[in-house]
Tab-separated table of C-alpha atoms in Angstrom:
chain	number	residue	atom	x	y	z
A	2	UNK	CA	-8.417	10.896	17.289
A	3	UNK	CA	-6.887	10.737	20.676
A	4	UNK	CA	-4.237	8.216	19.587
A	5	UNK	CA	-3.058	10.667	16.829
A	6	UNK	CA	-3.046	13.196	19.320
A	7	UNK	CA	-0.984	11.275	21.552
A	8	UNK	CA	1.281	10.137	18.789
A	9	UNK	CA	2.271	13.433	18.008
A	10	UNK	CA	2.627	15.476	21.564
A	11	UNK	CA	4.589	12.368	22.984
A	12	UNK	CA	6.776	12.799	19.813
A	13	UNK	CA	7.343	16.182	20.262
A	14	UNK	CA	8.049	15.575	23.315
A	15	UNK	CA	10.274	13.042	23.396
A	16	UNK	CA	11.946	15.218	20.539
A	17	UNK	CA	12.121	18.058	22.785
A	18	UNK	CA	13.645	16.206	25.753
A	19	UNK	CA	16.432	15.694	22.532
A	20	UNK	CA	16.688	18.719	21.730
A	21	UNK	CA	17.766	19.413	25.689
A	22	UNK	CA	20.296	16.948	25.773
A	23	UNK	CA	18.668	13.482	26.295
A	24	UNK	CA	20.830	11.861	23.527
A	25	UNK	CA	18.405	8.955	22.934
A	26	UNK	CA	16.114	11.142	21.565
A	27	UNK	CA	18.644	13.201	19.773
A	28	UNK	CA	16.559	12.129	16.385
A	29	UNK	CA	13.003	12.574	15.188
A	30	UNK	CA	12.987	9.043	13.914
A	31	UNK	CA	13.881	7.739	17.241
A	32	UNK	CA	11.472	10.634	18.747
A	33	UNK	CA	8.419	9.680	16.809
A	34	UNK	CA	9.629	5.077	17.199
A	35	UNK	CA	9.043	6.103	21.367
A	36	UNK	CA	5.698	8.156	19.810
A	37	UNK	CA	4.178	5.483	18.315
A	38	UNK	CA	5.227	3.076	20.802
A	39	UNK	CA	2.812	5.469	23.692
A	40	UNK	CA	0.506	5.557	20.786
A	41	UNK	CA	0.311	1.714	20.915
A	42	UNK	CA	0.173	1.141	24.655
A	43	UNK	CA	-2.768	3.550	24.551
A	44	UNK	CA	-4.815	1.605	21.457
A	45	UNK	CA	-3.646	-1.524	22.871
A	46	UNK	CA	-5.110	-0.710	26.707
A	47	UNK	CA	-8.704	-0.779	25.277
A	48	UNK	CA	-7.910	-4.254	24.181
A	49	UNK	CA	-8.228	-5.396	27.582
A	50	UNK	CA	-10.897	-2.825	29.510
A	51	UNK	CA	-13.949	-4.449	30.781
A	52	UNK	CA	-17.261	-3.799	28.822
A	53	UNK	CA	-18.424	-1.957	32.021
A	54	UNK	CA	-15.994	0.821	31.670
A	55	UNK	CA	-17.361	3.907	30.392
A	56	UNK	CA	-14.525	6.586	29.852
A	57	UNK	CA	-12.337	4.711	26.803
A	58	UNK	CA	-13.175	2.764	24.003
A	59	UNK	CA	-13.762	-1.182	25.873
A	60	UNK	CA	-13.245	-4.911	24.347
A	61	UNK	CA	-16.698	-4.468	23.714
A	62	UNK	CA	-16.276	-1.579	21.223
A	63	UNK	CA	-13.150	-3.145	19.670
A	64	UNK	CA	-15.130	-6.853	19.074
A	65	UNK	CA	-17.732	-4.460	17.520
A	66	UNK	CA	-15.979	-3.330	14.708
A	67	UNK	CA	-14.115	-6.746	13.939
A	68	UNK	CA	-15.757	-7.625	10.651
A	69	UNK	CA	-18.011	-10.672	10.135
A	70	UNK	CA	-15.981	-12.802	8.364
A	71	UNK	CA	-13.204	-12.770	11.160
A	72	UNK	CA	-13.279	-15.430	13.314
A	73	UNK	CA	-13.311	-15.555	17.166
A	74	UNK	CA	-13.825	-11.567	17.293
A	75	UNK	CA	-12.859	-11.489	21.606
A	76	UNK	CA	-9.558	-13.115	20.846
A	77	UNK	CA	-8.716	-11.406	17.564
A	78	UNK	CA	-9.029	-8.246	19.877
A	79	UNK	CA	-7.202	-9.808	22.535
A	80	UNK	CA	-4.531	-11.267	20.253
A	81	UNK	CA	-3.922	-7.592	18.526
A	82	UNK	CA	-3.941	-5.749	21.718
A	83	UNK	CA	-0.488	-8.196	22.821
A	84	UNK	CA	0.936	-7.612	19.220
A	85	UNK	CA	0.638	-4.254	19.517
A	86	UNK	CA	2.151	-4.279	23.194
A	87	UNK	CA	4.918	-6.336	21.915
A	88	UNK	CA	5.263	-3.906	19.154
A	89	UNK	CA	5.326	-0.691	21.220
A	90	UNK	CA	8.337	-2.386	23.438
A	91	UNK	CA	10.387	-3.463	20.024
A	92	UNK	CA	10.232	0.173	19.000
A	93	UNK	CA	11.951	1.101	21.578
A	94	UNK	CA	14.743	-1.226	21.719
A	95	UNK	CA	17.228	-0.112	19.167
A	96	UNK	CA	17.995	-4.246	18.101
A	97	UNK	CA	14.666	-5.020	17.718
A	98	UNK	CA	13.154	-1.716	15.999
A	99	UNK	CA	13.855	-2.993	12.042
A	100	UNK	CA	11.836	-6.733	13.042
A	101	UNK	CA	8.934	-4.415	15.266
A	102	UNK	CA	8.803	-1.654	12.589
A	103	UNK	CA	8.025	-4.233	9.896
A	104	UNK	CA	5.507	-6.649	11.760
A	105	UNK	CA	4.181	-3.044	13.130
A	106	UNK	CA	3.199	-1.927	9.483
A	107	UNK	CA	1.948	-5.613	8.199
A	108	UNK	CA	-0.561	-5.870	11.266
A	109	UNK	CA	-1.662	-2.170	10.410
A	110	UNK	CA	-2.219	-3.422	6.967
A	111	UNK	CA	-4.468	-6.433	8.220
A	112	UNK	CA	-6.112	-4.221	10.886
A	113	UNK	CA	-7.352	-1.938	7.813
A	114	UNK	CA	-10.404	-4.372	6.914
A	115	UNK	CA	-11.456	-3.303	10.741
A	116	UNK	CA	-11.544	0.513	10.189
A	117	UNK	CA	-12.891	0.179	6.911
A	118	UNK	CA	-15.563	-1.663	8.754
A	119	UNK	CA	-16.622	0.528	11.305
A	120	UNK	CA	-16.483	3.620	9.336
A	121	UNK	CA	-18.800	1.996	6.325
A	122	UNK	CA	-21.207	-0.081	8.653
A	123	UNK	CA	-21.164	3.772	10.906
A	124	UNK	CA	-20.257	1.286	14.165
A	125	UNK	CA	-20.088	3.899	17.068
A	126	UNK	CA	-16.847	3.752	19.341
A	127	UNK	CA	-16.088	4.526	22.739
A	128	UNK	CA	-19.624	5.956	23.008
A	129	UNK	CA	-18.902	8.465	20.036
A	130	UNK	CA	-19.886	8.296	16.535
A	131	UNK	CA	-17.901	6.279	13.915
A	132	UNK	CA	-14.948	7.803	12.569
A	133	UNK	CA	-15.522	8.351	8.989
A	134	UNK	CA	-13.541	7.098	6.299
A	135	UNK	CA	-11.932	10.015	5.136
A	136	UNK	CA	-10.125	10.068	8.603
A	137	UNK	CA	-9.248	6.447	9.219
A	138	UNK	CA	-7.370	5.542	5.933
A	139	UNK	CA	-4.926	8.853	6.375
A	140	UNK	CA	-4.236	7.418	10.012
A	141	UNK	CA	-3.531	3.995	9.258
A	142	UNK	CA	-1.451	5.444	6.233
A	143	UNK	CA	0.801	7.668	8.750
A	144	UNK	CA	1.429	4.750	11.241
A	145	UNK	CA	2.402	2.422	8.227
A	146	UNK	CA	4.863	5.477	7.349
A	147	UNK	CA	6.267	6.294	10.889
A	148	UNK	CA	6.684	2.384	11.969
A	149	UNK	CA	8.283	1.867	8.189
A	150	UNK	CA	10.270	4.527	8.597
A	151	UNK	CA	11.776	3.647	12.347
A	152	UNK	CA	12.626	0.010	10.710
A	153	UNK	CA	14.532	1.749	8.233
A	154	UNK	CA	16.565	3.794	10.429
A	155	UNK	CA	17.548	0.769	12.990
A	156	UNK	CA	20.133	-2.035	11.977
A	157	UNK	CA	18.856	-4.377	10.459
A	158	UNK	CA	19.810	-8.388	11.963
A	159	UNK	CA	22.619	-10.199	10.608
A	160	UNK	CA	20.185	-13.011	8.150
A	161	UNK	CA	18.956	-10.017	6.940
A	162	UNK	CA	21.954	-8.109	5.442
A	163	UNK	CA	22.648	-11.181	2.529
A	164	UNK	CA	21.288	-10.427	-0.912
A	165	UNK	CA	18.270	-12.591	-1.599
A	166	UNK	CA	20.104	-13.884	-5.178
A	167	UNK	CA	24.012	-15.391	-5.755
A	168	UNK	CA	25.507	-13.356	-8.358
A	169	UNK	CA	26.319	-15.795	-10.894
C-alpha cells in the first residue's frame, strides 16, 4: 500500500510543481511517468535491504513470495530490483520513456505470478499480513496503465515508426 501511496502524492506533486510553473511537469502524463518512477525506486530499495532490517519489506520478504517454480529466487529479486531501477530512470528521460514504459508494463506482467503468490499462499510481508488478492491485481493493473500510458505519450525511436507490412 505504501507504494500506491507514494505513486500518487509524488504525482500530485510533481503535477502541482506544474501547475506553478515547472514546465517539465506541465502534464499529468509526465507528472504521474516521474510518479511511478519514485514509486519504483521505493519497491526496488527493498530489493537490496539486508534480512536484518526491520522497518521495510527486506530481500528476505521479496525471495519469500517468489513462487516455487522460479529459479534462483535471491537473484530473480536482485535482477528485478535493477530492472525496475533502470526503469524508474527511463521514465524520466523523455527519449527513453516509450522503450521504459513498455519493458515497465511486460516485467509487471511477469511479476504478477509473484503477487498472485503471496496473496493465495497468505505469505506475510514486511512483517504485515499478505495483501489480499482483491488489492494486488487492481495495483498491478494501474501500473500496467500509467507506465503504458507514459510510453504512449513519449516519441517513439526511429526503427519503430516503419509499418510492420510493405503495402503491396
Amino acid at each position: 500500500m505504501i507504494v500506491l501511496i507514494a505513486l500518487v502524492a509524488s504525482t500530485l506533486v510533481f503535477r502541482l510543481m506544474g501547475a506553478l510553473g515547472v514546465r517539465r511537469f506541465d502534464t499529468w502524463v509526465v507528472a504521474a511517468a516521474h510518479g511511478m518512477a519514485v514509486m519504483l525506486v521505493l519497491a526496488a530499495s527493498a530489493h537490496f535491504v539486508p534480512e536484518g532490517v526491520t522497518v521495510m519489506p527486506n530481500h528476505a520478504d521479496m525471495v519469500a513470495i517468489v513462487p516455487p517454480f522460479v529459479p534462483f529466487p535471491s537473484l530473480m529479486v536482485y535482477l528485478t530490483g535493477v530492472f525496475e531501477l533502470l526503469g524508474a530512470l527511463g521514465l524520466v528521460i523523455r527519449s527513453t520513456r516509450w522503450a521504459a514504459g513498455l519493458a515497465l508494463a511486460l516485467l509487471f506482467v511477469l511479476l504478477l505470478p509473484a503477487n498472485v503468490y503471496a496473496a493465495v499462499a497468505d505469505i506475510p510481508f514486511g512483517g504485515e499480513a499478505a495483501t489480499p488478492l482483491w488489492q494486488r491485481i487492481p495495483e498491478q493493473i494501474l501500473y500496467i496503465a500509467i507506465v503504458l500510458w507514459a510510453a504512449a505519450s513519449a516519441p517513439r525511436p526511429q526503427w519503430a515508426q516503419r509499418p510492420l507490412l510493405r503495402k503491396a
